Short mmCIF file of C-alpha atoms in Angstrom, two decimals:
data_model
loop_
_atom_site.label_atom_id
_atom_site.label_comp_id
_atom_site.label_asym_id
_atom_site.label_seq_id
_atom_site.Cartn_x
_atom_site.Cartn_y
_atom_site.Cartn_z
CA UNK A 1 0.00 0.00 0.00
CA UNK A 2 1.49 3.28 -1.02
CA UNK A 3 0.32 6.80 -0.48
CA UNK A 4 0.47 9.21 -3.38
CA UNK A 5 -0.75 12.74 -3.72
CA UNK A 6 -3.43 13.40 -6.32
CA UNK A 7 -1.69 14.45 -9.54
CA UNK A 8 -1.65 18.08 -10.57
CA UNK A 9 -0.23 17.60 -14.04
CA UNK A 10 -1.17 15.44 -16.98
CA UNK A 11 0.30 11.98 -17.24
CA UNK A 12 0.80 9.74 -20.25
CA UNK A 13 -2.56 8.73 -21.75
CA UNK A 14 -4.51 10.87 -19.34
CA UNK A 15 -5.90 14.37 -19.85
CA UNK A 16 -6.54 16.86 -17.11
CA UNK A 17 -9.88 17.58 -18.79
CA UNK A 18 -12.57 15.02 -17.87
CA UNK A 19 -14.53 13.33 -20.69
CA UNK A 20 -17.76 15.06 -21.68
CA UNK A 21 -19.58 11.75 -21.39
CA UNK A 22 -18.81 11.76 -17.67
CA UNK A 23 -19.34 15.46 -16.97
CA UNK A 24 -22.80 15.75 -18.55
CA UNK A 25 -24.47 12.95 -16.53
CA UNK A 26 -22.82 14.26 -13.35
CA UNK A 27 -24.18 17.76 -14.00
CA UNK A 28 -27.68 16.40 -14.73
CA UNK A 29 -27.69 14.49 -11.43
CA UNK A 30 -26.45 17.57 -9.57
CA UNK A 31 -29.15 19.77 -11.13
CA UNK A 32 -31.85 17.30 -10.11
CA UNK A 33 -30.36 17.30 -6.61
CA UNK A 34 -30.78 21.07 -6.43
CA UNK A 35 -34.55 20.91 -6.95
CA UNK A 36 -35.39 20.25 -3.28
CA UNK A 37 -33.00 23.02 -2.25
CA UNK A 38 -34.74 25.35 -4.70
CA UNK A 39 -38.07 24.38 -3.16
CA UNK A 40 -36.87 25.34 0.32
CA UNK A 41 -35.36 28.61 -0.91
CA UNK A 42 -38.51 29.51 -2.87
CA UNK A 43 -40.64 28.88 0.19
CA UNK A 44 -38.35 31.10 2.25
CA UNK A 45 -38.58 33.92 -0.28
CA UNK A 46 -42.33 33.53 -0.40
CA UNK A 47 -42.85 34.02 3.34
CA UNK A 48 -40.42 36.95 3.52
CA UNK A 49 -37.20 37.75 5.39
CA UNK A 50 -38.82 38.98 8.63
CA UNK A 51 -41.06 35.95 8.95
CA UNK A 52 -38.14 33.64 8.20
CA UNK A 53 -36.01 35.21 10.94
CA UNK A 54 -38.89 34.96 13.38
CA UNK A 55 -39.33 31.27 12.61
CA UNK A 56 -35.62 30.54 12.97
CA UNK A 57 -35.16 32.44 16.23
CA UNK A 58 -37.76 30.46 18.13
CA UNK A 59 -36.54 28.66 21.29
CA UNK A 60 -37.81 25.43 19.75
CA UNK A 61 -35.22 25.68 16.97
CA UNK A 62 -32.43 26.00 19.54
CA UNK A 63 -33.75 22.96 21.39
CA UNK A 64 -33.83 20.89 18.19
CA UNK A 65 -30.36 22.07 17.22
CA UNK A 66 -29.04 21.02 20.62
CA UNK A 67 -30.71 17.61 20.36
CA UNK A 68 -29.33 16.98 16.88
CA UNK A 69 -25.78 18.13 17.62
CA UNK A 70 -25.63 16.20 20.88
CA UNK A 71 -26.93 13.08 19.16
CA UNK A 72 -24.23 13.37 16.49
CA UNK A 73 -21.47 14.25 18.95
CA UNK A 74 -22.12 11.06 20.92
CA UNK A 75 -23.26 8.59 18.27
CA UNK A 76 -20.64 9.12 15.55
CA UNK A 77 -17.65 8.56 17.91
CA UNK A 78 -19.38 5.52 19.40
CA UNK A 79 -19.92 4.05 15.93
CA UNK A 80 -16.26 4.74 15.10
CA UNK A 81 -15.01 3.08 18.28
CA UNK A 82 -17.24 0.01 17.84
CA UNK A 83 -16.69 -0.24 14.09
CA UNK A 84 -12.90 0.16 14.15
CA UNK A 85 -12.47 -1.94 17.28
CA UNK A 86 -14.58 -4.78 15.96
CA UNK A 87 -12.89 -4.69 12.54
CA UNK A 88 -9.43 -4.79 14.14
CA UNK A 89 -10.38 -7.70 16.41
CA UNK A 90 -11.73 -9.70 13.46
CA UNK A 91 -8.94 -8.90 10.97
CA UNK A 92 -5.80 -8.45 13.04
CA UNK A 93 -6.06 -10.57 16.20
CA UNK A 94 -6.27 -14.26 17.12
CA UNK A 95 -9.99 -13.86 17.85
CA UNK A 96 -11.66 -17.27 18.00
CA UNK A 97 -14.40 -17.63 15.39
CA UNK A 98 -13.33 -14.49 13.53
CA UNK A 99 -15.02 -15.54 10.21
CA UNK A 100 -18.37 -15.91 11.97
CA UNK A 101 -17.90 -12.67 13.87
CA UNK A 102 -16.99 -10.94 10.62
CA UNK A 103 -20.42 -11.67 9.16
CA UNK A 104 -22.42 -11.34 12.39
CA UNK A 105 -21.19 -7.81 13.09
CA UNK A 106 -22.32 -6.66 9.63
CA UNK A 107 -25.83 -8.11 9.93
CA UNK A 108 -27.40 -5.35 12.10
CA UNK A 109 -27.50 -3.38 8.85
CA UNK A 110 -30.28 -5.78 7.75
CA UNK A 111 -32.55 -4.45 10.50
CA UNK A 112 -33.92 -0.96 9.74
CA UNK A 113 -33.45 1.54 12.54
CA UNK A 114 -37.20 1.92 13.06
CA UNK A 115 -37.53 -1.86 13.54
CA UNK A 116 -34.75 -1.74 16.13
CA UNK A 117 -36.59 1.12 17.82
CA UNK A 118 -39.86 -0.87 17.71
CA UNK A 119 -38.11 -3.80 19.39
CA UNK A 120 -36.58 -1.76 22.19
CA UNK A 121 -39.81 0.13 22.84
CA UNK A 122 -41.55 -3.23 23.14
CA UNK A 123 -39.01 -4.25 25.78
CA UNK A 124 -38.84 -0.87 27.56
CA UNK A 125 -42.04 1.11 26.82
CA UNK A 126 -40.71 4.17 28.70
CA UNK A 127 -37.61 4.40 26.47
CA UNK A 128 -37.19 7.98 25.23
CA UNK A 129 -34.85 10.97 25.07
CA UNK A 130 -31.25 11.44 24.03
CA UNK A 131 -30.00 8.24 25.67
CA UNK A 132 -32.58 6.21 23.75
CA UNK A 133 -31.67 7.99 20.53
CA UNK A 134 -27.97 7.24 21.00
CA UNK A 135 -28.69 3.60 21.84
CA UNK A 136 -30.91 2.97 18.80
CA UNK A 137 -28.71 4.93 16.36
CA UNK A 138 -25.46 3.33 17.52
CA UNK A 139 -26.82 -0.22 17.34
CA UNK A 140 -28.28 0.48 13.89
CA UNK A 141 -25.46 2.44 12.23
CA UNK A 142 -22.11 1.15 13.51
CA UNK A 143 -21.91 -1.33 10.55
CA UNK A 144 -21.53 1.69 8.24
CA UNK A 145 -18.09 2.14 9.81
CA UNK A 146 -17.30 -1.51 10.52
CA UNK A 147 -17.76 -2.84 6.97
CA UNK A 148 -15.52 -0.40 5.05
CA UNK A 149 -12.86 -0.38 7.78
CA UNK A 150 -12.74 -4.19 7.86
CA UNK A 151 -12.39 -4.25 4.07
CA UNK A 152 -9.61 -1.65 4.22
CA UNK A 153 -7.77 -3.61 6.92
CA UNK A 154 -7.95 -6.73 4.78
CA UNK A 155 -6.36 -4.84 1.89
CA UNK A 156 -3.56 -3.04 3.74
CA UNK A 157 -0.01 -4.11 2.93
CA UNK A 158 1.35 -5.56 6.20
CA UNK A 159 4.90 -4.78 5.08
CA UNK A 160 4.44 -1.22 6.33
CA UNK A 161 3.47 -2.53 9.76
CA UNK A 162 6.43 -4.93 9.77
CA UNK A 163 8.78 -2.04 8.98
CA UNK A 164 7.30 0.06 11.76
CA UNK A 165 7.63 -2.83 14.21
CA UNK A 166 11.24 -3.41 13.14
CA UNK A 167 11.97 0.21 14.06
CA UNK A 168 10.96 -0.54 17.63
CA UNK A 169 7.39 0.72 17.54
CA UNK A 170 5.00 -1.12 19.83
CA UNK A 171 1.59 -2.47 18.72
CA UNK A 172 -0.27 0.64 19.89
CA UNK A 173 2.11 3.00 18.09
CA UNK A 174 2.01 0.85 14.94
CA UNK A 175 -1.78 0.96 14.94
CA UNK A 176 -2.16 4.69 15.48
CA UNK A 177 0.91 5.74 13.51
CA UNK A 178 0.84 3.32 10.55
CA UNK A 179 -2.50 1.52 10.28
CA UNK A 180 -5.04 4.17 11.26
CA UNK A 181 -3.84 6.81 8.74
CA UNK A 182 -4.34 4.29 5.94
CA UNK A 183 -7.94 3.71 7.10
CA UNK A 184 -8.78 7.39 6.71
CA UNK A 185 -10.88 7.15 3.54
CA UNK A 186 -12.91 4.19 4.79
CA UNK A 187 -13.30 5.67 8.27
CA UNK A 188 -14.39 9.09 7.04
CA UNK A 189 -16.74 7.63 4.46
CA UNK A 190 -18.45 5.45 7.04
CA UNK A 191 -18.66 8.29 9.56
CA UNK A 192 -20.18 10.54 6.91
CA UNK A 193 -22.91 7.99 6.24
CA UNK A 194 -23.65 7.72 9.96
CA UNK A 195 -23.88 11.51 10.32
CA UNK A 196 -26.16 11.87 7.29
CA UNK A 197 -28.47 9.16 8.60
CA UNK A 198 -28.69 10.89 11.97
CA UNK A 199 -29.78 14.07 10.21
CA UNK A 200 -32.46 12.42 8.09
CA UNK A 201 -33.76 9.51 10.24
CA UNK A 202 -37.43 9.80 11.15
CA UNK A 203 -39.08 6.51 12.12
CA UNK A 204 -36.58 5.38 14.75
CA UNK A 205 -36.63 8.67 16.64
CA UNK A 206 -40.40 9.25 16.29
CA UNK A 207 -41.06 5.88 17.91
CA UNK A 208 -39.00 6.76 21.01
CA UNK A 209 -40.39 10.32 21.13
CA UNK A 210 -36.99 11.96 20.65
CA UNK A 211 -37.37 15.23 18.79
CA UNK A 212 -34.91 16.09 16.01
CA UNK A 213 -35.28 18.44 13.07
CA UNK A 214 -36.59 15.60 10.93
CA UNK A 215 -39.29 14.42 13.33
CA UNK A 216 -40.55 17.95 13.93
CA UNK A 217 -40.55 18.75 10.19
CA UNK A 218 -42.75 15.70 9.67
CA UNK A 219 -45.06 16.88 12.43
CA UNK A 220 -45.25 20.34 10.82
CA UNK A 221 -46.24 18.91 7.45
CA UNK A 222 -48.52 16.09 8.60
CA UNK A 223 -50.26 17.65 11.60
CA UNK A 224 -50.43 21.42 11.18
CA UNK A 225 -49.56 21.61 7.46
CA UNK A 226 -47.23 24.48 8.36
CA UNK A 227 -45.06 24.38 5.24
CA UNK A 228 -43.05 27.57 5.91
CA UNK A 229 -42.05 26.48 9.41
CA UNK A 230 -41.03 23.08 8.10
CA UNK A 231 -39.02 24.63 5.28
CA UNK A 232 -37.13 26.86 7.72
CA UNK A 233 -36.21 23.82 9.79
CA UNK A 234 -35.15 22.01 6.61
CA UNK A 235 -32.91 24.98 5.82
CA UNK A 236 -31.14 24.60 9.17
CA UNK A 237 -30.77 20.89 8.48
CA UNK A 238 -29.11 21.64 5.14
CA UNK A 239 -26.67 24.05 6.79
CA UNK A 240 -25.70 21.32 9.25
CA UNK A 241 -25.15 18.95 6.35
CA UNK A 242 -22.93 21.47 4.56
CA UNK A 243 -20.83 21.91 7.70
CA UNK A 244 -20.39 18.13 7.99
CA UNK A 245 -19.33 17.93 4.36
CA UNK A 246 -16.78 20.72 4.79
CA UNK A 247 -15.27 18.99 7.84
CA UNK A 248 -15.21 15.61 6.06
CA UNK A 249 -13.61 17.09 2.93
CA UNK A 250 -10.89 18.80 4.97
CA UNK A 251 -10.15 15.61 6.91
CA UNK A 252 -10.10 13.49 3.74
CA UNK A 253 -7.47 15.67 2.05
CA UNK A 254 -6.03 14.73 -1.35
CA UNK A 255 -4.26 11.50 -0.47
CA UNK A 256 -5.23 8.31 -2.29
CA UNK A 257 -4.21 4.73 -1.60
CA UNK A 258 -3.70 2.13 -4.30
CA UNK A 259 -1.91 -1.19 -4.56
CA UNK A 260 -1.01 -2.93 -7.81
CA UNK A 261 -1.54 -6.67 -8.00
CA UNK A 262 -3.66 -9.17 -6.16
CA UNK A 263 -2.61 -10.29 -2.74
CA UNK A 264 0.05 -8.91 -0.48
CA UNK A 265 3.72 -9.62 0.03
CA UNK A 266 3.16 -11.36 3.33
CA UNK A 267 0.34 -12.28 5.66
CA UNK A 268 -0.50 -9.78 8.39
CA UNK A 269 0.71 -10.63 11.85
CA UNK A 270 -2.27 -11.29 14.09
CA UNK A 271 -1.91 -10.01 17.62
CA UNK A 272 -2.16 -12.73 20.25
CA UNK A 273 -5.10 -12.01 22.56
CA UNK A 274 -4.12 -14.43 25.30
CA UNK A 275 -6.07 -13.64 28.45
CA UNK A 276 -7.89 -10.88 26.51
CA UNK A 277 -9.74 -13.51 24.44
CA UNK A 278 -12.64 -13.77 26.92
CA UNK A 279 -13.16 -9.99 27.32
CA UNK A 280 -13.02 -9.55 23.52
CA UNK A 281 -15.59 -12.30 22.97
CA UNK A 282 -17.80 -10.84 25.70
CA UNK A 283 -17.77 -7.35 24.18
CA UNK A 284 -18.57 -8.59 20.67
CA UNK A 285 -21.29 -10.86 22.03
CA UNK A 286 -22.86 -7.91 23.85
CA UNK A 287 -22.86 -5.83 20.65
CA UNK A 288 -24.43 -8.71 18.70
CA UNK A 289 -27.10 -9.42 21.31
CA UNK A 290 -28.11 -5.76 21.64
CA UNK A 291 -28.17 -5.05 17.90
CA UNK A 292 -29.39 -8.41 16.57
CA UNK A 293 -30.66 -10.55 19.42
CA UNK A 294 -33.11 -8.09 20.94
CA UNK A 295 -34.89 -7.12 17.67
CA UNK A 296 -35.14 -10.72 16.46
CA UNK A 297 -36.36 -11.99 19.83
CA UNK A 298 -39.02 -9.26 20.07
CA UNK A 299 -40.25 -9.91 16.53
CA UNK A 300 -40.49 -13.62 17.34
CA UNK A 301 -42.44 -12.82 20.51
CA UNK A 302 -44.97 -10.64 18.68
CA UNK A 303 -45.37 -13.27 15.96
CA UNK A 304 -46.16 -15.86 18.63
CA UNK A 305 -48.74 -13.56 20.21
CA UNK A 306 -50.33 -12.67 16.89
CA UNK A 307 -50.58 -16.26 15.68
CA UNK A 308 -51.74 -17.24 12.20
CA UNK A 309 -54.27 -14.40 11.97
CA UNK A 310 -51.42 -11.87 11.75
CA UNK A 311 -50.46 -13.29 8.33
CA UNK A 312 -52.55 -12.18 5.37
CA UNK A 313 -50.99 -14.06 2.46
CA UNK A 314 -52.94 -12.23 -0.23
CA UNK A 315 -51.73 -8.83 0.99
CA UNK A 316 -48.23 -9.81 2.10
CA UNK A 317 -47.30 -11.39 -1.24
CA UNK A 318 -48.04 -8.20 -3.17
CA UNK A 319 -46.20 -6.03 -0.65
CA UNK A 320 -43.09 -8.25 -0.84
CA UNK A 321 -43.10 -8.13 -4.66
CA UNK A 322 -43.43 -4.35 -4.69
CA UNK A 323 -40.63 -3.97 -2.14
CA UNK A 324 -38.27 -6.17 -4.15
CA UNK A 325 -39.09 -4.42 -7.41
CA UNK A 326 -38.57 -0.91 -6.05
CA UNK A 327 -35.41 -1.95 -4.20
CA UNK A 328 -33.74 -3.50 -7.25
CA UNK A 329 -34.77 -0.70 -9.60
CA UNK A 330 -33.69 1.97 -7.11
CA UNK A 331 -30.31 0.30 -6.60
CA UNK A 332 -29.57 0.09 -10.33
CA UNK A 333 -30.56 3.67 -11.06
CA UNK A 334 -28.68 5.05 -8.06
CA UNK A 335 -25.41 3.25 -8.86
CA UNK A 336 -25.59 4.41 -12.48
CA UNK A 337 -26.22 7.99 -11.32
CA UNK A 338 -23.39 7.86 -8.76
CA UNK A 339 -20.71 6.49 -11.07
CA UNK A 340 -19.93 9.72 -13.01
CA UNK A 341 -19.76 11.70 -9.76
CA UNK A 342 -17.47 9.15 -8.10
CA UNK A 343 -15.24 9.02 -11.18
CA UNK A 344 -14.84 12.80 -11.31
CA UNK A 345 -14.18 13.03 -7.55
CA UNK A 346 -11.34 10.46 -7.69
CA UNK A 347 -9.84 10.81 -11.17
CA UNK A 348 -10.30 14.56 -11.63
CA UNK A 349 -10.29 16.10 -8.13
CA UNK A 350 -10.92 19.81 -8.11
CA UNK A 351 -13.41 22.50 -7.20
CA UNK A 352 -15.98 21.49 -9.83
CA UNK A 353 -15.99 17.79 -8.97
CA UNK A 354 -16.23 18.60 -5.26
CA UNK A 355 -19.20 20.91 -5.84
CA UNK A 356 -21.01 18.30 -7.93
CA UNK A 357 -20.35 15.62 -5.34
CA UNK A 358 -21.31 17.72 -2.32
CA UNK A 359 -24.54 18.90 -3.94
CA UNK A 360 -25.88 15.38 -3.74
CA UNK A 361 -24.80 14.88 -0.13
CA UNK A 362 -26.78 17.99 0.82
CA UNK A 363 -29.94 16.62 -0.78
CA UNK A 364 -29.50 13.24 0.89
CA UNK A 365 -29.51 14.89 4.30
CA UNK A 366 -32.96 16.32 3.69
CA UNK A 367 -35.89 14.51 5.24
CA UNK A 368 -37.65 12.38 2.65
CA UNK A 369 -40.82 14.39 3.25
CA UNK A 370 -39.14 17.63 2.10
CA UNK A 371 -37.76 16.05 -1.05
CA UNK A 372 -41.09 14.38 -1.73
CA UNK A 373 -43.09 17.59 -1.33
CA UNK A 374 -40.69 19.46 -3.61
CA UNK A 375 -41.16 16.77 -6.25
CA UNK A 376 -44.93 16.90 -5.89
CA UNK A 377 -44.97 20.68 -6.28
CA UNK A 378 -42.61 20.69 -9.26
CA UNK A 379 -44.28 17.78 -11.04
CA UNK A 380 -47.78 19.22 -10.71
CA UNK A 381 -46.54 22.57 -12.03
CA UNK A 382 -44.29 21.36 -14.86
CA UNK A 383 -44.77 17.63 -15.61
CA UNK A 384 -48.16 16.46 -14.29
CA UNK A 385 -47.74 13.08 -15.99
CA UNK A 386 -44.92 12.23 -13.54
CA UNK A 387 -47.04 12.75 -10.43
CA UNK A 388 -47.41 9.55 -8.36
CA UNK A 389 -45.50 7.38 -10.81
CA UNK A 390 -42.84 4.76 -10.20
CA UNK A 391 -40.37 6.86 -12.21
CA UNK A 392 -40.70 9.81 -9.82
CA UNK A 393 -40.39 7.57 -6.78
CA UNK A 394 -37.21 5.92 -8.13
CA UNK A 395 -35.67 9.33 -8.94
CA UNK A 396 -36.39 10.40 -5.37
CA UNK A 397 -34.70 7.23 -4.08
CA UNK A 398 -31.63 7.94 -6.22
CA UNK A 399 -31.28 11.48 -4.87
CA UNK A 400 -31.88 10.43 -1.28
CA UNK A 401 -29.46 7.50 -1.26
CA UNK A 402 -26.75 8.60 -3.68
CA UNK A 403 -24.08 8.80 -0.91
CA UNK A 404 -24.61 5.10 -0.17
CA UNK A 405 -23.41 4.33 -3.68
CA UNK A 406 -20.85 7.16 -3.85
CA UNK A 407 -18.81 6.13 -0.81
CA UNK A 408 -17.99 2.55 -1.91
CA UNK A 409 -17.61 3.60 -5.56
CA UNK A 410 -15.08 6.29 -4.63
CA UNK A 411 -13.14 3.80 -2.53
CA UNK A 412 -13.20 1.25 -5.34
CA UNK A 413 -12.07 3.72 -8.00
CA UNK A 414 -9.36 5.09 -5.69
CA UNK A 415 -7.97 1.57 -5.27
CA UNK A 416 -7.99 0.88 -9.04
CA UNK A 417 -4.53 2.14 -10.12
CA UNK A 418 -4.67 4.52 -13.07
CA UNK A 419 -1.45 3.07 -14.44
CA UNK A 420 -3.31 -0.13 -15.36
CA UNK A 421 -5.60 1.87 -17.67
CA UNK A 422 -2.56 3.59 -19.16
CA UNK A 423 -0.85 0.24 -19.74
CA UNK A 424 -3.92 -1.10 -21.53
CA UNK A 425 -4.01 1.99 -23.73
CA UNK A 426 -0.29 1.62 -24.47
CA UNK A 427 -1.08 -1.90 -25.72
CA UNK A 428 -3.60 -0.49 -28.18
CA UNK A 429 -6.85 -0.35 -26.20
CA UNK A 430 -9.05 2.71 -26.59
CA UNK A 431 -9.80 4.73 -23.42
CA UNK A 432 -13.32 3.26 -23.31
CA UNK A 433 -11.98 -0.23 -24.00
CA UNK A 434 -9.40 0.01 -21.23
CA UNK A 435 -12.08 1.24 -18.85
CA UNK A 436 -14.43 -1.65 -19.64
CA UNK A 437 -11.79 -4.37 -19.58
CA UNK A 438 -9.65 -3.16 -16.68
CA UNK A 439 -11.17 -0.51 -14.43
CA UNK A 440 -14.79 -1.65 -14.49
CA UNK A 441 -13.76 -5.16 -13.45
CA UNK A 442 -11.82 -3.77 -10.51
CA UNK A 443 -14.62 -1.44 -9.46
CA UNK A 444 -17.44 -3.99 -9.90
CA UNK A 445 -17.29 -5.28 -6.28
CA UNK A 446 -17.57 -1.71 -5.00
CA UNK A 447 -20.51 -1.07 -7.34
CA UNK A 448 -22.24 -4.21 -6.06
CA UNK A 449 -21.63 -3.09 -2.48
CA UNK A 450 -23.11 0.32 -3.26
CA UNK A 451 -26.13 -1.28 -4.91
CA UNK A 452 -26.69 -3.49 -1.87
CA UNK A 453 -26.53 -0.46 0.43
CA UNK A 454 -29.08 1.39 -1.72
CA UNK A 455 -31.39 -1.64 -1.76
CA UNK A 456 -31.30 -1.72 2.03
CA UNK A 457 -32.11 1.99 2.16
CA UNK A 458 -35.00 1.72 -0.31
CA UNK A 459 -36.48 -1.29 1.49
CA UNK A 460 -36.53 0.67 4.75
CA UNK A 461 -37.52 4.12 3.42
CA UNK A 462 -40.71 5.58 4.87
CA UNK A 463 -41.53 9.22 4.22
CA UNK A 464 -40.85 9.67 0.50
CA UNK A 465 -42.50 6.32 -0.24
CA UNK A 466 -45.65 7.28 1.66
CA UNK A 467 -46.04 10.51 -0.32
CA UNK A 468 -44.74 9.63 -3.79
CA UNK A 469 -45.71 5.99 -4.34
CA UNK A 470 -48.40 5.29 -6.92
CA UNK A 471 -51.88 4.49 -5.64
CA UNK A 472 -52.08 0.93 -4.40
CA UNK A 473 -48.33 0.53 -3.95
CA UNK A 474 -47.07 -0.36 -0.47
CA UNK A 475 -43.72 -1.59 0.77
CA UNK A 476 -42.91 -3.68 3.81
CA UNK A 477 -41.64 -0.55 5.53
CA UNK A 478 -44.75 1.57 4.94
CA UNK A 479 -47.10 -1.27 5.88
CA UNK A 480 -45.10 -1.98 9.04
CA UNK A 481 -45.15 1.72 9.95
CA UNK A 482 -48.89 2.00 9.40
CA UNK A 483 -49.64 -0.92 11.72
CA UNK A 484 -47.07 -0.04 14.38
CA UNK A 485 -48.37 3.56 14.46
CA UNK A 486 -51.74 2.08 15.40
CA UNK A 487 -49.98 0.17 18.23
CA UNK A 488 -50.79 -3.07 16.41
CA UNK A 489 -47.36 -4.53 17.15
CA UNK A 490 -48.50 -8.11 16.53
CA UNK A 491 -49.89 -7.16 13.12
CA UNK A 492 -46.69 -5.29 12.25
CA UNK A 493 -44.41 -8.20 13.25
CA UNK A 494 -44.78 -10.24 9.99
CA UNK A 495 -43.75 -7.21 7.94
CA UNK A 496 -40.80 -6.58 10.24
CA UNK A 497 -39.69 -10.21 9.89
CA UNK A 498 -40.03 -10.21 6.10
CA UNK A 499 -38.16 -6.92 5.89
CA UNK A 500 -35.27 -8.43 7.86
CA UNK A 501 -35.33 -11.63 5.77
CA UNK A 502 -35.17 -9.62 2.53
CA UNK A 503 -32.47 -7.28 3.78
CA UNK A 504 -30.28 -10.02 5.28
CA UNK A 505 -29.08 -11.48 1.94
CA UNK A 506 -28.38 -7.99 0.61
CA UNK A 507 -26.40 -7.21 3.76
CA UNK A 508 -24.39 -10.38 3.27
CA UNK A 509 -23.82 -9.44 -0.38
CA UNK A 510 -22.63 -6.01 0.73
CA UNK A 511 -20.24 -7.62 3.19
CA UNK A 512 -18.88 -10.16 0.71
CA UNK A 513 -18.44 -7.63 -2.08
CA UNK A 514 -16.60 -5.34 0.30
CA UNK A 515 -14.23 -8.20 1.07
CA UNK A 516 -13.81 -8.98 -2.65
CA UNK A 517 -12.91 -5.35 -3.22
CA UNK A 518 -10.27 -5.75 -0.54
CA UNK A 519 -8.86 -8.84 -2.27
CA UNK A 520 -8.42 -7.21 -5.70
#
């Protein structure tokens, strides 16, 4: 593994000017991403400057800002500690059963956050507040850090660690001085996903009665229909997202990591746990029980209470088919939309590529209800034929979940050495031919991982689906939410179980493809 600065000058076979066939799709996606922002800005202009200031200066806004910032300040570091610690134990220690632990610690991603919240509320009905929010979010989102960091650890060249150890550096100094800097891209990408989910999550926090900007925006739109107040809150949410993106971009820097060839020069040295084996197993078991065991046990309990009458085969079959169809279609469209942006960000880093990339992150941080309402308003005014169609719903999914595809795609492209493309071109391949035969093959595992992440997001999406889906279309998530909102937990249990069963294979695919990307 070598670290090289992003090039500032042209190299053989490579122009500093990106291909038009990449720039145009990236610009189209960015323009579509700006539509919700334009909706919020137009609403602000419509209500006037004085009214906007009055809405923003309310004590309630300060309370929500404090809740959101505190939630992020606690949850993101916890996810980093659990994700990095678990990945290191599995990849770099003599942990017994490490292959099984490797998969088990990724599987909480198969359980949507609102299902985890439903399970914990069933166990502790009084669960609420910031502590509940941190608990649910950490148990739901730590795999976003664990999976990419584990894949990065599997790919790192252990020769660098051997050199550091030969210089007299102890295990702790080797980890923090040699290993951790090489995990920066994976660590920051995972942390960014956690932060964005904290900004936009609705169902999990609504169920435990913990107010964030997103839950209150939903209340404004659904209860009082106070659009201006909701738009002002959405504006604050977008500012928070922009600040996160600026911090993440500064921490990411311009360094890229790439290794030529498959395999490594030598196997990594696994640290002997010795007497620490039992504490390590205990900690990982606790994480697995809290994130997997509790939700699955609660779902099983409600299924037992509900009995056979909770299963309506005629309705459930249609809901499953619609969920699978929307998930697969949304994943394909989102990965295709993310590829030009990821390519520009890695191969042609600069102000323009950063702006195009960050535009989509800002949109993804919006609550689904804000994006959905902007699409409804725009479609009714300009393209009425798109209103309540599958096409509009899939476009909304792509804009909401683009970062889930961008993060693994960027990592995959960054680890596909450009010199291999140049070598193929030197042997007579055209630029497009070298891309298809060399780069695309190397990036395919990352693309599959991104598609799996998008599928998981689509399967568990609530707000945009409720507002934009065609008449008669329901997903497992929306049907579960409808029943659980009526406190029919037994009736909601079959949909929760099926949602987990559908998401579990995609989570495993995401995990395996991440490992394949590490083995390239």
